């Protein structure tokens, strides 16, 4: 299994530009999570999906952020327009619900975003 | 709201010098407490899940323990390859999301 695949690995853009981050979860996993990691705030949950349906988007900072999951093998996180404070590493993670109810997340390698 | 606090923020150890990392948490109905390891430039990698107070799990030089308010990650006789950031997370009964602590950066010097 190739694991959770994220692209791009690095993105440098200018303020005001649109940014799209992509994620391919592990086949068979029915939960997908988007997290953001910064030195100041650590790992923060932005949104998560179950069976392609958004369940909790309370962590999405503002309307500039949007996430979609058009099918079980693909998700996008879009920032439009981007701002310097959006600079962070964005992680995608996936899991399948276990009998215990505890979710062991498998993370991708992350997308490092720098907004100038 | 679930909360996780990890201490210390950073730890410098000599090779072979055992130590413990702390994870204090508040959660409404613990479904699981998780430890992850994160290397620079990589995503977090799963280590352990603990489900109830009194539970312990081991993997090589790492041992995780759990009480009703905190968890410890003990590193016994660490080696330089144990250098990483260790993250603690909790999942409450209310949903399926994990709340992470700020992590402990561990540096083991030869």
PDB file of C-alpha atoms in Angstrom:
ATOM      1  CA  UNK A   1       0.000   0.000   0.000  1.00  0.00           C
ATOM      2  CA  UNK A   2       1.370   3.417  -0.953  1.00  0.00           C
ATOM      3  CA  UNK A   3      -0.119   5.074   2.119  1.00  0.00           C
ATOM      4  CA  UNK A   4      -1.794   8.475   2.106  1.00  0.00           C
ATOM      5  CA  UNK A   5      -0.534  10.506  -0.837  1.00  0.00           C
ATOM      6  CA  UNK A   6      -0.451  14.289  -0.764  1.00  0.00           C
ATOM      7  CA  UNK A   7       0.492  16.803  -3.414  1.00  0.00           C
ATOM      8  CA  UNK A   8       2.192  19.121  -3.841  1.00  0.00           C
ATOM      9  CA  UNK A   9       4.865  18.525  -1.192  1.00  0.00           C
ATOM     10  CA  UNK A  10       5.899  22.159  -1.307  1.00  0.00           C
ATOM     11  CA  UNK A  11       4.042  25.208  -2.556  1.00  0.00           C
ATOM     12  CA  UNK A  12       5.248  28.786  -2.575  1.00  0.00           C
ATOM     13  CA  UNK A  13       2.745  31.381  -3.680  1.00  0.00           C
ATOM     14  CA  UNK A  14       1.989  35.042  -3.391  1.00  0.00           C
ATOM     15  CA  UNK A  15      -0.697  36.584  -1.247  1.00  0.00           C
ATOM     16  CA  UNK A  16      -4.041  36.613  -2.989  1.00  0.00           C
ATOM     17  CA  UNK A  17      -3.411  33.557  -5.134  1.00  0.00           C
ATOM     18  CA  UNK A  18      -5.546  30.428  -5.041  1.00  0.00           C
ATOM     19  CA  UNK A  19      -3.967  27.314  -3.547  1.00  0.00           C
ATOM     20  CA  UNK A  20      -5.233  23.755  -4.006  1.00  0.00           C
ATOM     21  CA  UNK A  21      -3.871  20.883  -1.950  1.00  0.00           C
ATOM     22  CA  UNK A  22      -4.667  17.309  -2.890  1.00  0.00           C
ATOM     23  CA  UNK A  23      -4.978  14.043  -1.010  1.00  0.00           C
ATOM     24  CA  UNK A  24      -5.461  10.402  -1.942  1.00  0.00           C
ATOM     25  CA  UNK A  25      -6.433   8.324   1.126  1.00  0.00           C
ATOM     26  CA  UNK A  26      -5.648   4.668   1.690  1.00  0.00           C
ATOM     27  CA  UNK A  27      -7.983   2.433  -0.276  1.00  0.00           C
ATOM     28  CA  UNK A  28     -10.804   1.144   1.908  1.00  0.00           C
ATOM     29  CA  UNK A  29     -10.522   3.909   4.500  1.00  0.00           C
ATOM     30  CA  UNK A  30     -13.841   5.679   5.003  1.00  0.00           C
ATOM     31  CA  UNK A  31     -12.666   8.638   7.099  1.00  0.00           C
ATOM     32  CA  UNK A  32     -10.484  11.469   5.825  1.00  0.00           C
ATOM     33  CA  UNK A  33      -9.093  14.304   7.937  1.00  0.00           C
ATOM     34  CA  UNK A  34      -7.351  17.577   7.067  1.00  0.00           C
ATOM     35  CA  UNK A  35      -5.012  18.984   9.738  1.00  0.00           C
ATOM     36  CA  UNK A  36      -2.810  22.075   9.752  1.00  0.00           C
ATOM     37  CA  UNK A  37       0.473  22.210  11.711  1.00  0.00           C
ATOM     38  CA  UNK A  38       2.307  25.369  12.809  1.00  0.00           C
ATOM     39  CA  UNK A  39       4.931  25.988  15.464  1.00  0.00           C
ATOM     40  CA  UNK A  40       2.580  28.250  17.406  1.00  0.00           C
ATOM     41  CA  UNK A  41      -0.605  26.167  17.337  1.00  0.00           C
ATOM     42  CA  UNK A  42       0.584  22.601  16.730  1.00  0.00           C
ATOM     43  CA  UNK A  43      -1.713  20.201  14.868  1.00  0.00           C
ATOM     44  CA  UNK A  44      -5.211  21.581  14.383  1.00  0.00           C
ATOM     45  CA  UNK A  45      -8.111  19.738  12.813  1.00  0.00           C
ATOM     46  CA  UNK A  46      -9.663  21.668   9.940  1.00  0.00           C
ATOM     47  CA  UNK A  47     -12.338  19.275   8.660  1.00  0.00           C
ATOM     48  CA  UNK A  48     -13.118  15.605   8.389  1.00  0.00           C
ATOM     49  CA  UNK A  49     -15.211  13.462   6.074  1.00  0.00           C
ATOM     50  CA  UNK A  50     -16.967  10.140   6.487  1.00  0.00           C
ATOM     51  CA  UNK A  51     -17.923   8.289   3.317  1.00  0.00           C
ATOM     52  CA  UNK A  52     -17.163  11.460   1.320  1.00  0.00           C
ATOM     53  CA  UNK A  53     -19.562  13.571   3.415  1.00  0.00           C
ATOM     54  CA  UNK A  54     -18.193  16.471   5.525  1.00  0.00           C
ATOM     55  CA  UNK A  55     -18.975  15.737   9.172  1.00  0.00           C
ATOM     56  CA  UNK A  56     -17.228  18.483  11.138  1.00  0.00           C
ATOM     57  CA  UNK A  57     -15.829  21.636   9.549  1.00  0.00           C
ATOM     58  CA  UNK A  58     -15.731  23.696  12.731  1.00  0.00           C
ATOM     59  CA  UNK A  59     -11.952  24.001  12.459  1.00  0.00           C
ATOM     60  CA  UNK A  60     -11.986  25.685   9.050  1.00  0.00           C
ATOM     61  CA  UNK A  61     -10.621  29.163   9.827  1.00  0.00           C
ATOM     62  CA  UNK A  62     -12.864  31.201   7.547  1.00  0.00           C
ATOM     63  CA  UNK A  63     -14.681  31.280   4.249  1.00  0.00           C
ATOM     64  CA  UNK A  64     -11.414  31.465   2.356  1.00  0.00           C
ATOM     65  CA  UNK A  65     -10.972  27.762   3.105  1.00  0.00           C
ATOM     66  CA  UNK A  66     -13.018  25.049   1.434  1.00  0.00           C
ATOM     67  CA  UNK A  67     -12.661  21.277   1.208  1.00  0.00           C
ATOM     68  CA  UNK A  68     -14.272  18.705  -1.030  1.00  0.00           C
ATOM     69  CA  UNK A  69     -14.281  14.949  -1.363  1.00  0.00           C
ATOM     70  CA  UNK A  70     -15.883  14.092  -4.716  1.00  0.00           C
ATOM     71  CA  UNK A  71     -15.150  10.371  -4.350  1.00  0.00           C
ATOM     72  CA  UNK A  72     -13.600   7.860  -1.958  1.00  0.00           C
ATOM     73  CA  UNK A  73     -10.119   8.221  -3.430  1.00  0.00           C
ATOM     74  CA  UNK A  74      -9.649  11.974  -3.667  1.00  0.00           C
ATOM     75  CA  UNK A  75      -9.989  15.122  -1.591  1.00  0.00           C
ATOM     76  CA  UNK A  76      -8.958  18.745  -2.045  1.00  0.00           C
ATOM     77  CA  UNK A  77      -8.366  21.642   0.315  1.00  0.00           C
ATOM     78  CA  UNK A  78      -8.598  25.017  -1.358  1.00  0.00           C
ATOM     79  CA  UNK A  79      -7.553  28.429  -0.041  1.00  0.00           C
ATOM     80  CA  UNK A  80      -8.787  31.448  -1.976  1.00  0.00           C
ATOM     81  CA  UNK A  81      -7.418  34.061  -1.600  1.00  0.00           C
ATOM     82  CA  UNK A  82      -4.324  32.952   0.302  1.00  0.00           C
ATOM     83  CA  UNK A  83      -2.721  35.088   3.022  1.00  0.00           C
ATOM     84  CA  UNK A  84       0.729  34.932   4.696  1.00  0.00           C
ATOM     85  CA  UNK A  85      -0.855  33.641   7.931  1.00  0.00           C
ATOM     86  CA  UNK A  86      -1.973  30.530   6.018  1.00  0.00           C
ATOM     87  CA  UNK A  87       1.670  29.431   5.801  1.00  0.00           C
ATOM     88  CA  UNK A  88       1.847  26.012   7.487  1.00  0.00           C
ATOM     89  CA  UNK A  89       2.180  22.310   6.812  1.00  0.00           C
ATOM     90  CA  UNK A  90      -1.139  20.776   5.827  1.00  0.00           C
ATOM     91  CA  UNK A  91      -1.617  17.085   6.563  1.00  0.00           C
ATOM     92  CA  UNK A  92      -4.188  14.684   5.257  1.00  0.00           C
ATOM     93  CA  UNK A  93      -4.936  11.521   7.222  1.00  0.00           C
ATOM     94  CA  UNK A  94      -7.261   8.588   6.710  1.00  0.00           C
ATOM     95  CA  UNK A  95      -8.629   5.737   8.787  1.00  0.00           C
ATOM     96  CA  UNK A  96     -11.245   3.051   8.950  1.00  0.00           C
ATOM     97  CA  UNK A  97     -13.461   2.825  12.017  1.00  0.00           C
ATOM     98  CA  UNK A  98     -12.406  -0.023  14.286  1.00  0.00           C
ATOM     99  CA  UNK A  99     -14.476  -2.208  16.555  1.00  0.00           C
ATOM    100  CA  UNK A 100     -13.106  -0.297  19.531  1.00  0.00           C
ATOM    101  CA  UNK A 101     -14.341   2.972  18.054  1.00  0.00           C
ATOM    102  CA  UNK A 102     -10.843   4.426  18.322  1.00  0.00           C
ATOM    103  CA  UNK A 103      -9.463   5.936  15.137  1.00  0.00           C
ATOM    104  CA  UNK A 104      -5.839   5.163  14.318  1.00  0.00           C
ATOM    105  CA  UNK A 105      -4.990   7.792  11.742  1.00  0.00           C
ATOM    106  CA  UNK A 106      -2.456   7.230   8.967  1.00  0.00           C
ATOM    107  CA  UNK A 107      -0.941  10.533   7.897  1.00  0.00           C
ATOM    108  CA  UNK A 108       0.456  11.639   4.588  1.00  0.00           C
ATOM    109  CA  UNK A 109       3.826  13.346   4.286  1.00  0.00           C
ATOM    110  CA  UNK A 110       2.216  16.792   4.277  1.00  0.00           C
ATOM    111  CA  UNK A 111       2.117  19.808   1.983  1.00  0.00           C
ATOM    112  CA  UNK A 112       4.286  22.716   3.114  1.00  0.00           C
ATOM    113  CA  UNK A 113       2.642  25.980   2.073  1.00  0.00           C
ATOM    114  CA  UNK A 114       4.460  29.312   2.077  1.00  0.00           C
ATOM    115  CA  UNK A 115       2.459  32.428   1.222  1.00  0.00           C
ATOM    116  CA  UNK A 116       4.623  35.480   0.528  1.00  0.00           C
TER     117      UNK A 116
ATOM    118  CA  UNK B   1     -13.886  20.629  24.534  1.00  0.00           C
ATOM    119  CA  UNK B   2     -11.080  18.069  24.603  1.00  0.00           C
ATOM    120  CA  UNK B   3      -7.678  19.386  25.697  1.00  0.00           C
ATOM    121  CA  UNK B   4      -4.186  17.900  25.629  1.00  0.00           C
ATOM    122  CA  UNK B   5      -1.055  19.397  27.210  1.00  0.00           C
ATOM    123  CA  UNK B   6       2.374  17.854  26.779  1.00  0.00           C
ATOM    124  CA  UNK B   7       5.503  18.481  28.831  1.00  0.00           C
ATOM    125  CA  UNK B   8       8.302  19.210  28.592  1.00  0.00           C
ATOM    126  CA  UNK B   9       8.328  21.018  25.241  1.00  0.00           C
ATOM    127  CA  UNK B  10      11.846  19.809  24.569  1.00  0.00           C
ATOM    128  CA  UNK B  11      14.153  17.190  26.082  1.00  0.00           C
ATOM    129  CA  UNK B  12      17.867  16.676  25.535  1.00  0.00           C
ATOM    130  CA  UNK B  13      19.172  13.261  26.584  1.00  0.00           C
ATOM    131  CA  UNK B  14      22.464  11.487  26.473  1.00  0.00           C
ATOM    132  CA  UNK B  15      22.385   8.086  24.819  1.00  0.00           C
ATOM    133  CA  UNK B  16      21.330   5.568  27.465  1.00  0.00           C
ATOM    134  CA  UNK B  17      19.767   8.193  29.750  1.00  0.00           C
ATOM    135  CA  UNK B  18      16.171   7.085  30.401  1.00  0.00           C
ATOM    136  CA  UNK B  19      13.384   9.663  30.783  1.00  0.00           C
ATOM    137  CA  UNK B  20       9.618  10.176  30.623  1.00  0.00           C
ATOM    138  CA  UNK B  21       7.317  12.429  28.626  1.00  0.00           C
ATOM    139  CA  UNK B  22       4.022  13.610  30.082  1.00  0.00           C
ATOM    140  CA  UNK B  23       0.632  14.045  28.430  1.00  0.00           C
ATOM    141  CA  UNK B  24      -2.169  15.558  30.520  1.00  0.00           C
ATOM    142  CA  UNK B  25      -5.657  15.473  29.083  1.00  0.00           C
ATOM    143  CA  UNK B  26      -9.284  16.357  29.643  1.00  0.00           C
ATOM    144  CA  UNK B  27     -11.871  14.595  27.552  1.00  0.00           C
ATOM    145  CA  UNK B  28     -15.514  13.734  27.760  1.00  0.00           C
ATOM    146  CA  UNK B  29     -15.522   9.956  27.670  1.00  0.00           C
ATOM    147  CA  UNK B  30     -12.161   8.647  26.513  1.00  0.00           C
ATOM    148  CA  UNK B  31     -12.400   6.429  23.481  1.00  0.00           C
ATOM    149  CA  UNK B  32      -8.653   6.277  22.967  1.00  0.00           C
ATOM    150  CA  UNK B  33      -5.358   8.002  23.803  1.00  0.00           C
ATOM    151  CA  UNK B  34      -2.757   7.871  21.057  1.00  0.00           C
ATOM    152  CA  UNK B  35       1.003   8.378  20.842  1.00  0.00           C
ATOM    153  CA  UNK B  36       2.605   9.324  17.559  1.00  0.00           C
ATOM    154  CA  UNK B  37       6.203   9.940  16.520  1.00  0.00           C
ATOM    155  CA  UNK B  38       7.029  12.669  14.007  1.00  0.00           C
ATOM    156  CA  UNK B  39      10.363  13.023  12.237  1.00  0.00           C
ATOM    157  CA  UNK B  40      11.350  16.317  10.569  1.00  0.00           C
ATOM    158  CA  UNK B  41       9.644  16.803   7.217  1.00  0.00           C
ATOM    159  CA  UNK B  42       7.347  13.817   7.694  1.00  0.00           C
ATOM    160  CA  UNK B  43       3.841  13.116   8.882  1.00  0.00           C
ATOM    161  CA  UNK B  44       3.114  11.693  12.337  1.00  0.00           C
ATOM    162  CA  UNK B  45       3.597   7.941  12.608  1.00  0.00           C
ATOM    163  CA  UNK B  46       1.388   5.873  14.913  1.00  0.00           C
ATOM    164  CA  UNK B  47       2.982   4.239  17.959  1.00  0.00           C
ATOM    165  CA  UNK B  48       0.314   3.203  20.501  1.00  0.00           C
ATOM    166  CA  UNK B  49      -3.354   3.338  21.438  1.00  0.00           C
ATOM    167  CA  UNK B  50      -4.377   3.153  25.096  1.00  0.00           C
ATOM    168  CA  UNK B  51      -8.019   2.675  25.999  1.00  0.00           C
ATOM    169  CA  UNK B  52      -8.400   2.669  29.767  1.00  0.00           C
ATOM    170  CA  UNK B  53      -6.607   3.635  32.966  1.00  0.00           C
ATOM    171  CA  UNK B  54      -3.997   1.123  34.039  1.00  0.00           C
ATOM    172  CA  UNK B  55      -3.221  -0.019  30.527  1.00  0.00           C
ATOM    173  CA  UNK B  56       0.404  -0.227  29.350  1.00  0.00           C
ATOM    174  CA  UNK B  57       1.945  -0.890  25.955  1.00  0.00           C
ATOM    175  CA  UNK B  58       5.553  -1.408  24.887  1.00  0.00           C
ATOM    176  CA  UNK B  59       7.502  -1.214  21.689  1.00  0.00           C
ATOM    177  CA  UNK B  60      11.270  -1.603  21.727  1.00  0.00           C
ATOM    178  CA  UNK B  61      12.590   1.146  24.064  1.00  0.00           C
ATOM    179  CA  UNK B  62       9.210   2.870  24.406  1.00  0.00           C
ATOM    180  CA  UNK B  63       6.549   2.161  27.016  1.00  0.00           C
ATOM    181  CA  UNK B  64       3.266   4.056  27.282  1.00  0.00           C
ATOM    182  CA  UNK B  65       1.090   4.127  30.388  1.00  0.00           C
ATOM    183  CA  UNK B  66      -2.311   5.649  31.108  1.00  0.00           C
ATOM    184  CA  UNK B  67      -4.150   7.044  34.143  1.00  0.00           C
ATOM    185  CA  UNK B  68      -7.489   8.844  34.266  1.00  0.00           C
ATOM    186  CA  UNK B  69      -5.818  12.226  33.808  1.00  0.00           C
ATOM    187  CA  UNK B  70      -2.489  11.653  32.094  1.00  0.00           C
ATOM    188  CA  UNK B  71      -0.306   9.387  30.058  1.00  0.00           C
ATOM    189  CA  UNK B  72       3.445   8.856  30.167  1.00  0.00           C
ATOM    190  CA  UNK B  73       5.791   7.776  27.436  1.00  0.00           C
ATOM    191  CA  UNK B  74       8.878   6.235  28.984  1.00  0.00           C
ATOM    192  CA  UNK B  75      12.012   6.019  26.880  1.00  0.00           C
ATOM    193  CA  UNK B  76      14.435   3.440  28.269  1.00  0.00           C
ATOM    194  CA  UNK B  77      18.124   3.641  27.324  1.00  0.00           C
ATOM    195  CA  UNK B  78      17.421   5.851  24.303  1.00  0.00           C
ATOM    196  CA  UNK B  79      19.522   5.808  21.155  1.00  0.00           C
ATOM    197  CA  UNK B  80      20.129   8.700  18.736  1.00  0.00           C
ATOM    198  CA  UNK B  81      17.540   7.206  16.368  1.00  0.00           C
ATOM    199  CA  UNK B  82      14.883   7.862  19.021  1.00  0.00           C
ATOM    200  CA  UNK B  83      15.300  11.587  18.364  1.00  0.00           C
ATOM    201  CA  UNK B  84      11.950  12.901  17.126  1.00  0.00           C
ATOM    202  CA  UNK B  85       8.893  14.853  18.210  1.00  0.00           C
ATOM    203  CA  UNK B  86       6.434  12.727  20.186  1.00  0.00           C
ATOM    204  CA  UNK B  87       2.770  13.701  19.921  1.00  0.00           C
ATOM    205  CA  UNK B  88      -0.085  12.705  22.204  1.00  0.00           C
ATOM    206  CA  UNK B  89      -3.736  12.818  21.089  1.00  0.00           C
ATOM    207  CA  UNK B  90      -7.134  11.938  22.527  1.00  0.00           C
ATOM    208  CA  UNK B  91     -10.422  10.880  21.001  1.00  0.00           C
ATOM    209  CA  UNK B  92     -13.526  11.518  23.043  1.00  0.00           C
ATOM    210  CA  UNK B  93     -16.791   9.668  23.007  1.00  0.00           C
ATOM    211  CA  UNK B  94     -18.555  12.517  21.208  1.00  0.00           C
ATOM    212  CA  UNK B  95     -16.984  12.026  17.801  1.00  0.00           C
ATOM    213  CA  UNK B  96     -14.274  10.662  15.594  1.00  0.00           C
ATOM    214  CA  UNK B  97     -11.723  13.448  15.630  1.00  0.00           C
ATOM    215  CA  UNK B  98      -8.374  13.405  17.420  1.00  0.00           C
ATOM    216  CA  UNK B  99      -7.187  16.393  19.465  1.00  0.00           C
ATOM    217  CA  UNK B 100      -3.397  16.691  19.606  1.00  0.00           C
ATOM    218  CA  UNK B 101      -1.041  18.173  22.157  1.00  0.00           C
ATOM    219  CA  UNK B 102       1.844  20.453  21.224  1.00  0.00           C
ATOM    220  CA  UNK B 103       4.377  17.643  21.270  1.00  0.00           C
ATOM    221  CA  UNK B 104       7.711  17.007  22.989  1.00  0.00           C
ATOM    222  CA  UNK B 105      10.893  17.377  20.900  1.00  0.00           C
ATOM    223  CA  UNK B 106      13.390  14.749  22.003  1.00  0.00           C
ATOM    224  CA  UNK B 107      17.067  14.930  21.071  1.00  0.00           C
ATOM    225  CA  UNK B 108      19.297  12.006  22.012  1.00  0.00           C
ATOM    226  CA  UNK B 109      23.017  12.742  21.769  1.00  0.00           C
ATOM    227  CA  UNK B 110      25.580   9.948  21.298  1.00  0.00           C
TER     228      UNK B 110
END
